[in-house]
Coordinates of C-alpha atoms in Angstrom, one line a residue:
Chain A
M1 CA 122.7 174.8 34.6
S2 CA 123.6 175.3 38.2
S3 CA 127.3 174.8 37.4
A4 CA 127.0 177.4 34.7
G5 CA 125.4 179.7 37.2
K6 CA 128.2 179.0 39.8
A7 CA 130.8 179.6 37.1
A8 CA 129.3 182.9 36.3
A9 CA 129.1 183.8 40.0
S10 CA 132.7 182.9 40.7
A11 CA 133.7 184.8 37.5
A12 CA 132.1 187.8 39.1
G13 CA 134.4 187.3 42.1
Q14 CA 131.9 185.8 44.5
P15 CA 132.4 182.4 46.1
S16 CA 129.6 180.0 45.2
D17 CA 130.2 176.6 46.6
R18 CA 126.7 176.4 48.0
T19 CA 124.1 174.0 46.5
G20 CA 120.9 175.8 45.5
F21 CA 117.6 174.9 47.1
L22 CA 116.8 172.9 44.0
G23 CA 119.6 170.5 44.7
A24 CA 122.9 169.7 43.0
R25 CA 121.1 168.6 39.9
I26 CA 118.2 170.9 38.8
P27 CA 115.0 168.9 38.3
S28 CA 114.5 168.4 34.6
E29 CA 111.0 169.8 34.7
V30 CA 112.3 173.1 36.1
E31 CA 115.0 173.3 33.4
V32 CA 112.5 172.8 30.7
M33 CA 110.2 175.3 32.3
T34 CA 112.9 178.0 32.2
K35 CA 113.2 177.6 28.4
H36 CA 109.5 178.1 27.9
L37 CA 109.2 181.0 30.4
K38 CA 111.0 183.1 27.8
D39 CA 108.0 183.0 25.5
L40 CA 105.6 184.0 28.3
D41 CA 104.1 187.4 28.9
K42 CA 103.6 188.5 32.5
E43 CA 99.8 188.3 32.5
M44 CA 99.8 184.7 31.3
F45 CA 102.6 183.8 33.8
R46 CA 100.6 185.2 36.7
K47 CA 97.5 183.3 35.6
I48 CA 99.4 180.0 35.5
L49 CA 101.2 180.7 38.7
K50 CA 97.8 181.4 40.4
A51 CA 96.4 178.1 39.3
V52 CA 99.5 176.2 40.4
V53 CA 99.4 177.8 43.8
S54 CA 95.7 176.8 44.1
A55 CA 96.7 173.2 43.3
L56 CA 99.4 173.3 46.0
E57 CA 96.8 174.5 48.5
G58 CA 94.8 171.4 47.6
K59 CA 92.1 173.1 45.7
D60 CA 90.5 171.7 42.5
C61 CA 91.9 173.9 39.7
R62 CA 90.7 172.0 36.7
E63 CA 88.4 174.9 35.6
S64 CA 91.1 177.5 35.7
M65 CA 93.6 175.2 34.0
T66 CA 91.1 174.5 31.2
A67 CA 90.4 178.2 30.8
I68 CA 94.1 178.9 30.5
A69 CA 94.5 176.1 28.0
E70 CA 91.7 177.4 25.8
H71 CA 92.3 181.1 25.9
G72 CA 96.0 181.2 25.9
N73 CA 98.2 181.0 22.9
L74 CA 100.3 178.3 24.3
S75 CA 100.3 174.7 23.1
E76 CA 99.2 172.1 25.5
E77 CA 102.7 170.7 25.6
Q78 CA 104.2 174.1 26.5
L79 CA 101.6 174.7 29.1
S80 CA 102.2 171.3 30.7
Y81 CA 106.0 171.9 30.9
I82 CA 105.5 175.3 32.5
I83 CA 102.9 174.0 35.1
A84 CA 105.2 171.0 36.0
G85 CA 108.2 173.2 36.4
M86 CA 106.4 175.8 38.5
Y87 CA 104.9 173.1 40.7
T88 CA 108.2 171.4 41.3
L89 CA 110.0 174.7 42.0
L90 CA 107.5 175.8 44.5
K91 CA 107.2 172.4 46.2
E92 CA 111.0 172.3 46.6
A93 CA 111.1 175.7 48.1
L94 CA 108.3 175.0 50.5
R95 CA 110.0 171.8 51.8
L96 CA 112.6 174.0 53.4
P97 CA 111.6 176.0 56.5
A98 CA 111.5 179.7 56.0
S99 CA 114.3 180.0 58.6
S100 CA 116.8 178.0 56.4
L101 CA 115.9 179.3 53.0
K102 CA 116.2 183.0 53.0
Q103 CA 114.5 185.1 50.3
E104 CA 117.7 186.5 48.9
V105 CA 119.2 183.1 48.5
F106 CA 116.0 181.8 46.9
K107 CA 116.1 184.7 44.4
E108 CA 119.8 184.2 43.7
D109 CA 119.2 180.5 43.0
L110 CA 116.5 181.4 40.5
R111 CA 118.8 184.0 38.8
D112 CA 121.4 181.2 38.5
I113 CA 119.0 179.2 36.3
R114 CA 118.2 182.3 34.2
I115 CA 114.7 183.1 35.2
A116 CA 113.6 186.6 34.4
E117 CA 113.7 189.1 37.4
E118 CA 110.0 189.9 37.3
F119 CA 109.1 186.2 37.4
I120 CA 111.5 185.7 40.3
A121 CA 109.7 188.5 42.3
D122 CA 106.4 186.7 41.7
F123 CA 107.8 183.3 42.8
A124 CA 109.3 184.9 45.9
S125 CA 106.0 186.5 46.9
V126 CA 104.4 183.1 46.9
I127 CA 107.1 181.5 49.1
F128 CA 107.7 184.3 51.4
G129 CA 104.4 186.1 51.4
S130 CA 101.2 185.8 53.4
R131 CA 100.1 182.6 51.7
R132 CA 103.0 180.7 53.1
A133 CA 101.2 179.4 56.2
V134 CA 98.3 178.1 54.1
L135 CA 100.6 176.3 51.7
E136 CA 102.6 174.7 54.5
S137 CA 99.5 173.4 56.3
A138 CA 98.2 172.0 53.0
A139 CA 101.5 170.3 52.4
A140 CA 101.5 168.8 55.9
Q141 CA 98.0 167.4 55.3
Q142 CA 99.0 165.8 52.1
G143 CA 102.0 163.9 53.6
T144 CA 101.8 160.3 54.7
R145 CA 100.9 159.9 58.3
R146 CA 100.1 157.1 60.8
A147 CA 96.8 157.1 62.6
G148 CA 96.7 159.0 65.8
I149 CA 95.1 158.1 69.1
A150 CA 91.5 159.4 69.3
D151 CA 90.7 157.9 72.7
F152 CA 92.8 156.2 75.3
R153 CA 91.5 154.5 78.4
W154 CA 93.3 152.3 80.9
R155 CA 92.7 150.4 84.1
V156 CA 95.2 148.9 86.6
D157 CA 94.2 145.5 87.9
V158 CA 95.7 143.1 90.3
A159 CA 95.0 139.4 89.8
I160 CA 94.1 137.6 93.0
S161 CA 93.9 134.1 91.7
T162 CA 93.9 132.6 88.2
S163 CA 93.4 129.2 86.6
S164 CA 97.2 128.8 86.4
L165 CA 98.3 130.4 89.7
A166 CA 96.5 130.1 93.0
R167 CA 98.1 133.2 94.7
A168 CA 98.9 135.4 91.8
L169 CA 98.9 139.0 93.1
Q170 CA 100.2 140.1 89.7
P171 CA 99.4 143.7 88.6
S172 CA 98.5 144.3 85.0
I173 CA 97.3 147.2 82.9
L174 CA 94.3 147.0 80.6
M175 CA 94.4 149.5 77.8
Q176 CA 91.8 150.5 75.2
M177 CA 92.7 152.7 72.3
K178 CA 90.6 154.1 69.5
L179 CA 92.6 155.4 66.6
T180 CA 91.8 158.2 64.2
D181 CA 91.4 155.7 61.3
G182 CA 88.5 154.0 63.2
N183 CA 90.3 150.9 64.5
A184 CA 90.0 150.0 68.1
H185 CA 92.4 147.9 70.1
R186 CA 92.0 146.5 73.6
F187 CA 95.0 144.7 75.2
E188 CA 96.5 143.9 78.4
F189 CA 100.0 144.6 79.7
P190 CA 101.2 141.9 82.0
S191 CA 103.4 142.8 84.9
S192 CA 106.4 141.2 83.3
K193 CA 106.3 143.8 80.6
S194 CA 105.8 146.7 83.0
F195 CA 109.3 148.0 82.4
A196 CA 108.3 148.8 78.8
I197 CA 105.8 151.4 79.8
T198 CA 107.6 154.0 81.8
L199 CA 106.1 157.2 80.7
P200 CA 108.0 160.5 80.5
Chain B
M2 CA 72.4 122.0 60.4
I3 CA 73.9 124.4 63.0
T4 CA 77.3 123.3 64.1
V5 CA 78.5 124.3 67.6
G6 CA 82.1 124.9 68.3
Q7 CA 84.1 122.8 70.8
L8 CA 85.5 124.5 73.9
V9 CA 89.2 123.6 73.8
D10 CA 90.6 125.9 76.5
F11 CA 89.2 127.8 79.4
Q12 CA 91.1 130.2 81.5
W13 CA 89.9 132.4 84.3
K14 CA 91.1 135.1 86.6
L15 CA 89.8 136.7 89.7
A16 CA 91.1 140.2 90.0
M17 CA 90.7 143.5 91.5
A18 CA 90.3 146.7 89.4
I19 CA 92.4 149.2 91.4
S20 CA 92.3 152.4 89.4
S21 CA 91.4 153.7 86.0
D22 CA 91.7 156.8 83.8
T23 CA 88.2 157.8 85.0
C24 CA 88.3 156.7 88.6
R25 CA 91.3 156.9 90.9
S26 CA 90.0 154.4 93.4
L27 CA 87.9 151.7 91.8
N28 CA 88.5 148.7 94.1
Y29 CA 86.1 146.4 92.5
P30 CA 86.5 142.7 92.1
Y31 CA 85.7 140.9 88.9
I32 CA 86.2 137.7 87.0
S33 CA 87.6 137.6 83.6
M34 CA 87.5 134.6 81.3
T35 CA 89.1 133.5 78.1
L36 CA 87.5 130.8 76.1
K37 CA 89.1 129.2 73.1
V38 CA 86.6 127.6 70.7
A39 CA 87.5 125.4 67.8
N40 CA 85.0 125.3 64.8
S41 CA 84.4 122.2 62.7
S42 CA 87.4 123.0 60.5
G43 CA 89.8 123.3 63.5
Q44 CA 90.1 127.1 63.5
I45 CA 90.4 128.4 67.0
T46 CA 88.9 131.7 68.0
S47 CA 89.5 133.3 71.3
K48 CA 87.0 135.3 73.3
S49 CA 87.7 137.2 76.4
F50 CA 85.2 138.9 78.7
E51 CA 84.6 140.2 82.1
M52 CA 81.9 139.7 84.7
T53 CA 81.1 141.3 88.0
I54 CA 80.9 138.8 90.9
P55 CA 77.1 138.8 90.9
Q56 CA 77.0 138.1 87.2
F57 CA 79.5 135.3 87.7
Q58 CA 77.5 133.7 90.5
V59 CA 74.4 133.7 88.3
S60 CA 76.3 132.2 85.4
V61 CA 77.8 129.4 87.7
V62 CA 74.3 128.5 88.9
V63 CA 73.1 128.3 85.3
W64 CA 76.1 126.4 84.2
C65 CA 76.1 123.9 87.0
G66 CA 72.5 123.1 86.4
L67 CA 73.3 122.2 82.8
L68 CA 76.4 120.1 83.3
P69 CA 76.3 116.3 84.0
R70 CA 77.6 115.2 87.4
T71 CA 80.8 113.7 86.0
C72 CA 81.9 117.2 84.7
L73 CA 81.1 118.8 88.0
Q74 CA 83.2 116.2 89.8
S75 CA 86.2 116.9 87.6
L76 CA 85.9 120.6 88.2
H77 CA 85.8 120.1 91.9
V78 CA 82.7 122.2 92.3

């Protein structure tokens, strides 16, 4: 579909060698969604979009989804195609920082895949509107992360004498870390490894 | 029957804590020890701990009172 869009653009005399924000190959769920959007009235579209945005923010939207499924005149299959397509479209747009994906380019990419202009405006208001910050922070929280350091304590020691060395005078660092996942680690850095811990 | 582990390794260190994240100038001596104990199936667990000098002195007195003379001779106490 994107190649058809590019062909149309170049036929109109505009260079279009840019890959859209959806990638070189449009995700299949987005392609299927565009077919089903044609049968959708604006009110229903906005209801579904609102529920999908709630889901992206991490909220539980089962109730609103059930209500849409029951009161709408869409089959469950159609509804699932539309929801999947909207979700993927918005997720892909949110992956890119606002500085690299501009609103006009976003809209142009959606025109390339034959989405109606009024729906494009609604999609754009989600990505470039006031809810953007909330969506970005929700996405950051849902990503995979390592544990962070909750507490870090250290002590520098000098060994005077040990069971293996009579006159040691070796410095070492004792460290104790508590991580955000609840694990605690206590360990000693011997002086031979001191080169490994030059801090910026 | 309660089985008691066997001490297989004993290492000690007399050191001086110089400085820490909470105190710039600690300057306090301590003894740290690492004991390696083998249980009846041969699994070795390692335990490390620290003592202040007074704590160490108390523990040595207790220890020496419990050990037979042959052990004390080998430790050169």
